[in-house]
Amino acid sequence: MNSWQDEVEDKYDAFLLDPGMGPMTYLTSDGRVLEDLRGWDGDEIVEVGGLHAHSALIAGARKTGIVELLELIPQPPPGSSVCSTCDGKRIAEPAPGFGIELPCNECDARGWIDAG
Ligand SMILES: [Zn+2]
């Protein structure tokens, strides 16, 4: 695992955001989120967006304390509305009483919903 981490960090100028439960997830110096699917459900490194990327940034900010990571999540455009599922917090319980807050599926963990 460690050699994969070194390889990705060197090759993509990236750092490990989330060693978590899923694929190892990295943030590159130019703001892209990469998932290393090796040892998971594939054999390649892919760039991800949307819920995957935002979830990784949220997890990374929690683990590292670098709150600036959250600034990479798109800001609400004019006319958008606050997500009613997570109340703009980007994380929510999947069901009332679940006990754990997960990245919000409803808004792709952005905290806002497009108008219309
Ligand atoms: Zn939401």
Tab-separated table of C-alpha atoms and ligand atoms in Angstrom:
chain	number	residue	atom	x	y	z
A	1	MET	CA	0.000	0.000	0.000
A	2	ASN	CA	2.749	2.423	0.945
A	3	SER	CA	4.579	2.037	-2.344
A	4	TRP	CA	1.358	2.788	-4.223
A	5	GLN	CA	0.972	5.904	-2.139
A	6	ASP	CA	4.542	7.039	-2.886
A	7	GLU	CA	4.087	6.319	-6.575
A	8	VAL	CA	0.879	8.310	-6.905
A	9	GLU	CA	2.166	11.195	-4.803
A	10	ASP	CA	5.294	11.450	-6.946
A	11	LYS	CA	3.697	10.932	-10.313
A	12	TYR	CA	0.729	13.270	-9.868
A	13	ASP	CA	2.188	15.761	-7.363
A	14	ALA	CA	-0.609	14.743	-5.046
A	15	PHE	CA	-1.156	13.948	-1.408
A	16	LEU	CA	-3.292	11.318	0.225
A	17	LEU	CA	-6.616	12.763	1.334
A	18	ASP	CA	-8.421	9.720	2.530
A	19	PRO	CA	-6.963	6.286	3.178
A	20	GLY	CA	-10.532	5.515	4.344
A	21	MET	CA	-12.709	2.551	3.750
A	22	GLY	CA	-12.857	2.917	-0.005
A	23	PRO	CA	-10.178	3.500	-2.620
A	24	MET	CA	-7.189	5.634	-1.616
A	25	THR	CA	-8.080	9.170	-2.610
A	26	TYR	CA	-5.605	11.911	-3.474
A	27	LEU	CA	-5.674	15.621	-4.112
A	28	THR	CA	-3.305	16.919	-6.774
A	29	SER	CA	-1.540	20.263	-6.535
A	30	ASP	CA	-3.835	21.607	-9.251
A	31	GLY	CA	-6.994	20.676	-7.360
A	32	ARG	CA	-8.049	17.418	-8.985
A	33	VAL	CA	-9.253	14.475	-6.913
A	34	LEU	CA	-7.893	11.078	-7.904
A	35	GLU	CA	-8.955	7.630	-6.764
A	36	ASP	CA	-6.538	4.736	-6.884
A	37	LEU	CA	-8.700	1.741	-7.706
A	38	ARG	CA	-5.870	-0.752	-7.408
A	39	GLY	CA	-6.635	-3.299	-4.741
A	40	TRP	CA	-10.236	-2.132	-4.789
A	41	ASP	CA	-12.379	-2.613	-7.878
A	42	GLY	CA	-10.035	-1.872	-10.711
A	43	ASP	CA	-6.431	-1.456	-11.707
A	44	GLU	CA	-6.129	2.190	-12.570
A	45	ILE	CA	-6.076	5.693	-11.174
A	46	VAL	CA	-9.038	7.815	-12.157
A	47	GLU	CA	-10.040	11.416	-11.696
A	48	VAL	CA	-13.349	11.747	-9.908
A	49	GLY	CA	-15.838	14.548	-9.470
A	50	GLY	CA	-19.167	15.226	-7.830
A	51	LEU	CA	-20.101	13.324	-4.712
A	52	HIS	CA	-16.923	11.206	-4.751
A	53	ALA	CA	-14.619	14.195	-4.939
A	54	HIS	CA	-16.545	16.285	-2.432
A	55	SER	CA	-16.764	13.387	0.030
A	56	ALA	CA	-13.019	12.929	-0.168
A	57	LEU	CA	-12.406	16.633	0.430
A	58	ILE	CA	-14.714	16.599	3.460
A	59	ALA	CA	-12.998	13.500	4.850
A	60	GLY	CA	-9.593	14.999	4.154
A	61	ALA	CA	-10.459	18.264	5.873
A	62	ARG	CA	-11.620	16.355	8.932
A	63	LYS	CA	-8.537	14.183	9.113
A	64	THR	CA	-5.952	16.839	8.375
A	65	GLY	CA	-7.670	19.865	9.887
A	66	ILE	CA	-6.993	21.746	6.639
A	67	VAL	CA	-10.347	23.463	6.251
A	68	GLU	CA	-9.197	25.129	3.022
A	69	LEU	CA	-9.873	21.782	1.352
A	70	LEU	CA	-13.559	22.583	1.648
A	71	GLU	CA	-13.045	25.658	-0.520
A	72	LEU	CA	-12.430	23.318	-3.465
A	73	ILE	CA	-16.062	22.271	-3.307
A	74	PRO	CA	-18.026	24.465	-5.737
A	75	GLN	CA	-19.673	27.461	-4.135
A	76	PRO	CA	-23.413	27.977	-4.588
A	77	PRO	CA	-24.163	29.928	-7.783
A	78	PRO	CA	-26.747	32.702	-7.773
A	79	GLY	CA	-30.243	31.273	-7.721
A	80	SER	CA	-29.292	27.994	-6.096
A	81	SER	CA	-30.922	26.951	-2.866
A	82	VAL	CA	-29.642	25.433	0.345
A	83	CYS	CA	-29.992	21.660	0.361
A	84	SER	CA	-32.905	20.751	2.595
A	85	THR	CA	-31.557	17.263	3.301
A	86	CYS	CA	-28.288	18.358	4.912
A	87	ASP	CA	-29.293	21.960	5.614
A	88	GLY	CA	-26.176	23.166	3.826
A	89	LYS	CA	-23.824	21.162	6.064
A	90	ARG	CA	-22.878	18.773	3.219
A	91	ILE	CA	-23.264	15.808	5.545
A	92	ALA	CA	-26.449	14.239	6.831
A	93	GLU	CA	-27.793	11.088	8.385
A	94	PRO	CA	-28.959	8.772	5.597
A	95	ALA	CA	-32.027	8.105	7.741
A	96	PRO	CA	-33.275	9.689	10.968
A	97	GLY	CA	-31.667	7.970	13.937
A	98	PHE	CA	-28.923	6.387	11.817
A	99	GLY	CA	-26.323	7.846	14.171
A	100	ILE	CA	-23.616	8.646	11.617
A	101	GLU	CA	-23.585	11.557	9.221
A	102	LEU	CA	-22.423	10.721	5.719
A	103	PRO	CA	-21.737	12.962	2.723
A	104	CYS	CA	-25.122	14.124	1.478
A	105	ASN	CA	-26.357	12.254	-1.597
A	106	GLU	CA	-29.033	14.785	-2.321
A	107	CYS	CA	-26.672	17.658	-3.164
A	108	ASP	CA	-23.512	15.686	-4.017
A	109	ALA	CA	-22.141	16.927	-0.689
A	110	ARG	CA	-22.037	20.529	-1.935
A	111	GLY	CA	-24.664	21.839	0.471
A	112	TRP	CA	-26.725	23.453	-2.258
A	113	ILE	CA	-29.073	22.491	-5.069
A	114	ASP	CA	-29.298	23.990	-8.530
A	115	ALA	CA	-32.292	26.154	-9.169
A	116	GLY	CA	-35.016	24.311	-11.032
B	1	ZN	ZN	-27.309	18.036	0.949
